[in-house]
Coordinates of C-alpha atoms and ligand atoms in Angstrom, one line a residue:
M1 CA 57.5 -37.2 20.5
G2 CA 54.2 -35.2 19.8
L3 CA 53.5 -33.5 16.5
L4 CA 53.4 -30.1 18.3
E5 CA 56.3 -30.5 20.7
G6 CA 57.8 -27.1 21.5
K7 CA 55.1 -25.0 19.9
N8 CA 53.1 -22.3 21.7
A9 CA 49.4 -22.2 20.7
L10 CA 46.6 -19.8 21.4
I11 CA 43.0 -21.0 21.0
T12 CA 40.0 -18.6 21.4
G13 CA 36.8 -19.9 22.9
A14 CA 38.0 -23.1 24.5
S15 CA 35.8 -23.4 27.6
K16 CA 33.7 -26.0 25.7
G17 CA 32.9 -27.7 22.5
I18 CA 35.4 -27.7 19.6
G19 CA 37.8 -25.2 21.2
R20 CA 38.1 -27.3 24.3
A21 CA 38.8 -30.4 22.2
I22 CA 41.5 -28.5 20.2
A23 CA 43.1 -27.4 23.5
L24 CA 43.3 -30.9 24.8
R25 CA 44.5 -32.5 21.5
F26 CA 47.2 -29.8 21.2
A27 CA 48.4 -30.5 24.7
Q28 CA 48.4 -34.3 24.1
Q29 CA 50.6 -33.6 21.1
G30 CA 53.1 -31.6 23.3
A31 CA 52.1 -28.0 22.6
N32 CA 52.0 -25.4 25.3
V33 CA 48.4 -24.0 25.3
G34 CA 47.0 -20.6 26.0
F35 CA 43.2 -20.3 25.6
T36 CA 40.3 -17.9 26.1
Y37 CA 36.8 -18.1 27.5
L38 CA 34.3 -15.4 28.2
S39 CA 31.1 -16.3 30.2
S40 CA 32.1 -19.9 31.3
Q41 CA 34.7 -19.0 34.0
E42 CA 34.5 -22.2 35.9
L43 CA 34.9 -24.3 32.8
G44 CA 37.9 -22.2 31.9
I45 CA 39.6 -22.7 35.2
S46 CA 39.0 -26.5 35.2
L47 CA 40.3 -26.7 31.6
Q48 CA 43.5 -24.9 32.7
E49 CA 44.0 -27.5 35.5
E50 CA 43.3 -30.4 33.1
L51 CA 45.8 -29.1 30.6
Q52 CA 48.5 -28.6 33.2
S53 CA 48.0 -32.2 34.4
I54 CA 49.0 -33.4 31.0
G55 CA 52.5 -31.8 31.7
I56 CA 52.6 -28.9 29.4
K57 CA 52.5 -25.1 30.1
A58 CA 48.9 -23.9 30.1
M59 CA 47.1 -20.7 30.8
G60 CA 43.5 -19.6 30.5
F61 CA 42.6 -15.9 29.8
R62 CA 39.2 -14.4 30.2
S63 CA 39.0 -12.2 27.1
D64 CA 36.3 -11.0 24.7
A65 CA 37.4 -11.9 21.2
A66 CA 35.0 -9.3 19.8
S67 CA 37.0 -6.5 21.4
Y68 CA 40.0 -5.1 19.4
Q69 CA 41.6 -3.7 22.5
A70 CA 41.1 -6.9 24.5
A71 CA 42.7 -8.9 21.7
E72 CA 45.8 -6.6 21.8
E73 CA 46.1 -7.0 25.5
L74 CA 45.6 -10.8 25.3
I75 CA 48.4 -11.3 22.7
G76 CA 50.6 -9.1 25.0
A77 CA 49.8 -11.3 28.0
F78 CA 50.3 -14.5 26.0
I79 CA 53.7 -13.4 24.8
A80 CA 54.7 -12.3 28.4
H81 CA 53.7 -15.8 29.6
F82 CA 54.9 -18.1 26.8
G83 CA 57.6 -16.0 25.1
T84 CA 56.5 -16.7 21.5
I85 CA 53.4 -17.6 19.5
D86 CA 53.6 -20.3 16.9
V87 CA 49.9 -21.2 16.3
L88 CA 46.7 -19.1 16.5
V89 CA 43.3 -20.8 16.4
N90 CA 40.4 -18.4 15.9
N91 CA 37.5 -20.6 17.1
A92 CA 35.3 -18.4 19.3
G93 CA 31.8 -18.2 17.8
I94 CA 28.1 -17.8 18.5
T95 CA 24.8 -18.1 16.8
R96 CA 21.8 -15.8 17.0
D97 CA 19.5 -17.4 14.5
A98 CA 16.4 -15.8 12.9
L99 CA 14.9 -15.4 9.5
L100 CA 16.0 -12.2 7.9
M101 CA 12.5 -10.6 8.3
R102 CA 12.8 -11.0 12.0
M103 CA 16.6 -10.5 12.5
S104 CA 17.4 -7.5 14.6
E105 CA 20.4 -5.2 14.1
Q106 CA 21.7 -6.5 17.5
Q107 CA 21.6 -10.1 16.3
W108 CA 23.5 -9.2 13.2
D109 CA 26.1 -7.1 15.0
Q110 CA 26.7 -9.7 17.8
V111 CA 27.4 -12.5 15.3
I112 CA 29.5 -10.5 13.0
N113 CA 31.6 -9.0 15.9
T114 CA 32.1 -12.3 17.7
N115 CA 32.6 -14.6 14.7
L116 CA 34.3 -12.4 12.1
K117 CA 35.7 -9.2 13.7
S118 CA 37.3 -11.4 16.3
V119 CA 39.4 -13.2 13.6
F120 CA 40.7 -9.8 12.4
N121 CA 41.3 -8.6 16.0
L122 CA 43.4 -11.7 17.0
T123 CA 45.2 -12.1 13.7
K124 CA 46.2 -8.4 13.6
A125 CA 47.5 -8.5 17.1
A126 CA 49.5 -11.7 16.6
V127 CA 50.9 -11.1 13.1
K128 CA 53.8 -8.9 14.1
Y129 CA 55.2 -11.8 16.2
F130 CA 54.7 -14.3 13.4
I131 CA 56.6 -11.9 11.0
K132 CA 59.4 -11.5 13.5
Q133 CA 60.0 -15.2 13.7
R134 CA 59.2 -15.8 10.0
A135 CA 56.9 -18.7 10.9
G136 CA 53.4 -19.2 12.1
S137 CA 50.2 -21.1 11.5
I138 CA 46.8 -19.4 11.7
I139 CA 43.7 -21.7 11.7
N140 CA 40.3 -20.1 11.4
I141 CA 37.1 -22.1 12.2
T142 CA 34.5 -21.3 9.6
S143 CA 31.5 -23.6 8.7
V144 CA 29.9 -25.4 5.8
V145 CA 27.2 -22.7 6.3
G146 CA 29.8 -20.1 5.1
I147 CA 30.1 -22.0 1.9
K148 CA 26.5 -23.0 1.2
G149 CA 24.4 -20.5 3.2
N150 CA 21.5 -21.5 5.5
A151 CA 18.0 -20.2 5.8
G152 CA 17.6 -18.6 9.2
Q153 CA 21.4 -17.9 9.6
A154 CA 22.1 -15.0 7.3
N155 CA 24.2 -13.4 10.0
Y156 CA 26.1 -16.5 10.8
A157 CA 26.6 -17.5 7.2
A158 CA 27.9 -14.0 6.3
S159 CA 30.4 -14.1 9.2
K160 CA 31.6 -17.6 8.2
A161 CA 31.9 -16.7 4.5
G162 CA 33.8 -13.5 5.6
I163 CA 36.3 -15.8 7.5
I164 CA 37.0 -17.7 4.2
G165 CA 37.8 -14.5 2.3
F166 CA 39.9 -13.2 5.2
T167 CA 41.8 -16.6 5.4
K168 CA 42.7 -16.6 1.7
S169 CA 43.7 -13.0 1.7
V170 CA 46.0 -13.4 4.7
A171 CA 47.5 -16.5 3.1
L172 CA 48.3 -14.5 0.0
E173 CA 49.7 -11.5 1.9
L174 CA 51.9 -13.5 4.4
G175 CA 53.0 -16.6 2.5
S176 CA 56.3 -15.0 1.6
R177 CA 57.1 -14.7 5.3
N178 CA 56.4 -18.4 5.9
I179 CA 53.1 -17.7 7.7
R180 CA 50.3 -20.1 6.8
C181 CA 46.6 -19.3 7.1
N182 CA 44.0 -22.0 6.6
A183 CA 40.3 -22.6 7.6
I184 CA 38.4 -25.6 8.8
A185 CA 34.8 -25.8 7.8
P186 CA 33.0 -28.2 10.2
G187 CA 29.6 -29.6 9.2
F188 CA 27.3 -30.8 12.0
I189 CA 29.4 -31.3 15.2
E190 CA 27.7 -32.4 18.4
T191 CA 28.3 -29.5 20.9
E192 CA 26.3 -27.1 23.0
M193 CA 25.9 -24.9 20.0
T194 CA 24.1 -27.6 18.0
A195 CA 22.2 -29.0 21.1
K196 CA 19.8 -26.1 20.7
L197 CA 18.6 -27.3 17.3
D198 CA 15.3 -29.0 16.6
P199 CA 15.9 -32.8 17.1
Q200 CA 13.7 -33.6 14.1
Q201 CA 15.8 -31.4 11.9
V202 CA 19.0 -32.9 13.3
E203 CA 17.8 -36.4 12.5
S204 CA 17.0 -35.5 8.9
W205 CA 20.5 -33.8 8.5
K206 CA 22.2 -37.0 9.8
E207 CA 20.3 -39.1 7.2
S208 CA 21.7 -36.8 4.5
I209 CA 25.3 -37.0 5.7
P210 CA 27.2 -39.7 3.7
L211 CA 28.8 -40.9 7.0
R212 CA 25.3 -41.0 8.5
R213 CA 26.2 -39.3 11.8
G214 CA 27.2 -36.0 13.4
G215 CA 30.9 -35.3 14.1
A216 CA 32.7 -35.2 17.4
P217 CA 34.6 -32.1 18.5
Q218 CA 37.8 -34.3 18.6
E219 CA 37.4 -35.0 14.9
V220 CA 37.7 -31.3 14.2
A221 CA 40.6 -31.0 16.7
D222 CA 42.5 -33.7 14.7
C223 CA 42.3 -31.6 11.6
A224 CA 43.6 -28.6 13.6
V225 CA 46.5 -30.6 14.9
F226 CA 47.4 -31.4 11.3
L227 CA 47.2 -27.7 10.2
A228 CA 49.2 -26.6 13.3
S229 CA 51.9 -29.1 12.7
D230 CA 54.8 -29.3 10.3
L231 CA 52.9 -32.1 8.5
S232 CA 51.0 -29.3 6.7
S233 CA 54.1 -27.1 6.0
Y234 CA 53.2 -26.7 2.2
I235 CA 49.4 -26.0 2.8
T236 CA 48.1 -22.5 3.0
G237 CA 45.0 -20.6 1.9
Q238 CA 42.8 -23.7 2.0
V239 CA 39.4 -24.5 3.5
I240 CA 39.2 -28.1 4.8
Q241 CA 35.7 -29.5 5.3
V242 CA 35.3 -31.7 8.3
D243 CA 31.7 -32.7 7.6
G244 CA 31.3 -36.4 7.0
G245 CA 30.8 -35.6 3.4
M246 CA 27.8 -33.4 4.1
L247 CA 28.7 -30.8 1.4
T248 CA 29.8 -33.1 -1.4
Ligands
LIG301 P1 30.1 -23.8 21.7 O1 30.1 -25.2 22.3 O2 28.9 -22.9 21.9 O3 31.4 -23.0 22.3 C1 31.7 -21.7 21.9 C2 32.9 -21.2 22.6 O4 33.2 -19.9 22.1 C3 32.8 -21.2 24.1 O5 34.0 -21.6 24.7 C4 32.5 -19.7 24.3 O6 33.1 -19.3 25.6 C5 33.4 -19.0 23.3 N1 33.0 -17.7 23.0 C6 31.8 -17.2 22.6 N2 31.8 -15.9 22.4 C7 33.1 -15.5 22.8 C8 33.7 -14.2 22.9 N3 33.1 -13.1 22.6 N4 35.0 -14.2 23.3 C9 35.7 -15.4 23.6 N5 35.1 -16.6 23.6 C10 33.8 -16.6 23.2 O7 30.4 -23.9 20.1 P2 31.1 -24.9 19.2 O8 30.1 -25.8 18.6 O9 32.2 -25.6 19.9 O10 31.7 -24.0 18.1 C11 33.1 -23.5 18.0 C12 33.3 -22.9 16.7 O11 33.0 -23.9 15.7 C13 32.5 -21.7 16.4 O12 33.2 -20.7 15.7 C14 31.4 -22.3 15.5 O13 30.8 -21.3 14.7 C15 32.1 -23.3 14.7 N6 31.3 -24.4 14.1 C16 30.6 -25.2 14.9 C17 29.8 -26.2 14.3 C18 29.0 -27.2 15.1 O14 28.3 -28.0 14.5 N7 29.1 -27.2 16.4 C19 29.8 -26.3 12.9 C20 30.5 -25.4 12.2 C21 31.3 -24.4 12.8 P3 32.2 -18.9 26.9 O15 31.1 -20.0 27.0 O16 33.2 -18.9 28.0 O17 31.6 -17.6 26.6

């Protein structure tokens, strides 16, 4: 029997990268999986088919995580399809890197709205269902950059640090209702997001990582399985780094 048998999970931003790996790992562990995508429609449709072929209930939704109204509609549609929600993974995220001197208001707003406001939007819309069933696990994908900061990513670092404050506050507010809220802080994970980075910079990072390599999306997904499952039933308000020891 899988670790997530009988649980209904929603993952934002799962058309590729870490979100996609989480959707597949959850399904392999027996969860029913709802997921979102925005621009990558074809990838979203093919993921839905791949998940269904595993033998669980799966549904992809095209939904902008940055929109409050879309998040409300999404949770309504998820409940209509799956009946309940047990796990919410706030994963959708973007980068719009620039040094502060060159960063536009638009670059700031896009990153804050997609990475941070989205976490508020989805959590706010889902929480009434978690409260009703007196159970739930919320997993927010932050970053080591939210802990340490990074030159050229003031917008991204601020959004990810904001997620950590939000995660701890929600854990404090909702612990008495048996609702857990944790964050995962990946380090350098090889996805489309990091494929844009300067290869020389990437090599020098890898050398400074104790495990001497970048991580795979599946290695972040395995941590998400743990936090979604009852194996972590006494863990809330925590930030787990999945970074090969990068920030140690
Ligand atoms: P990715 O490969 O670029 O995938 C990002 C995903 O987010 C895509 O599925 C994308 O969907 C979705 N997305 C973007 N904007 C969205 C929106 N407004 N509404 C709904 N979905 C949206 O990135 P990744 O590397 O897997 O990153 C996933 C998460 O991990 C992000 O929060 C990122 O900040 C975090 N993270 C990544 C790393 C890393 O090294 N890769 C490290 C630390 C943290 P569409 O393509 O369909 O638009």
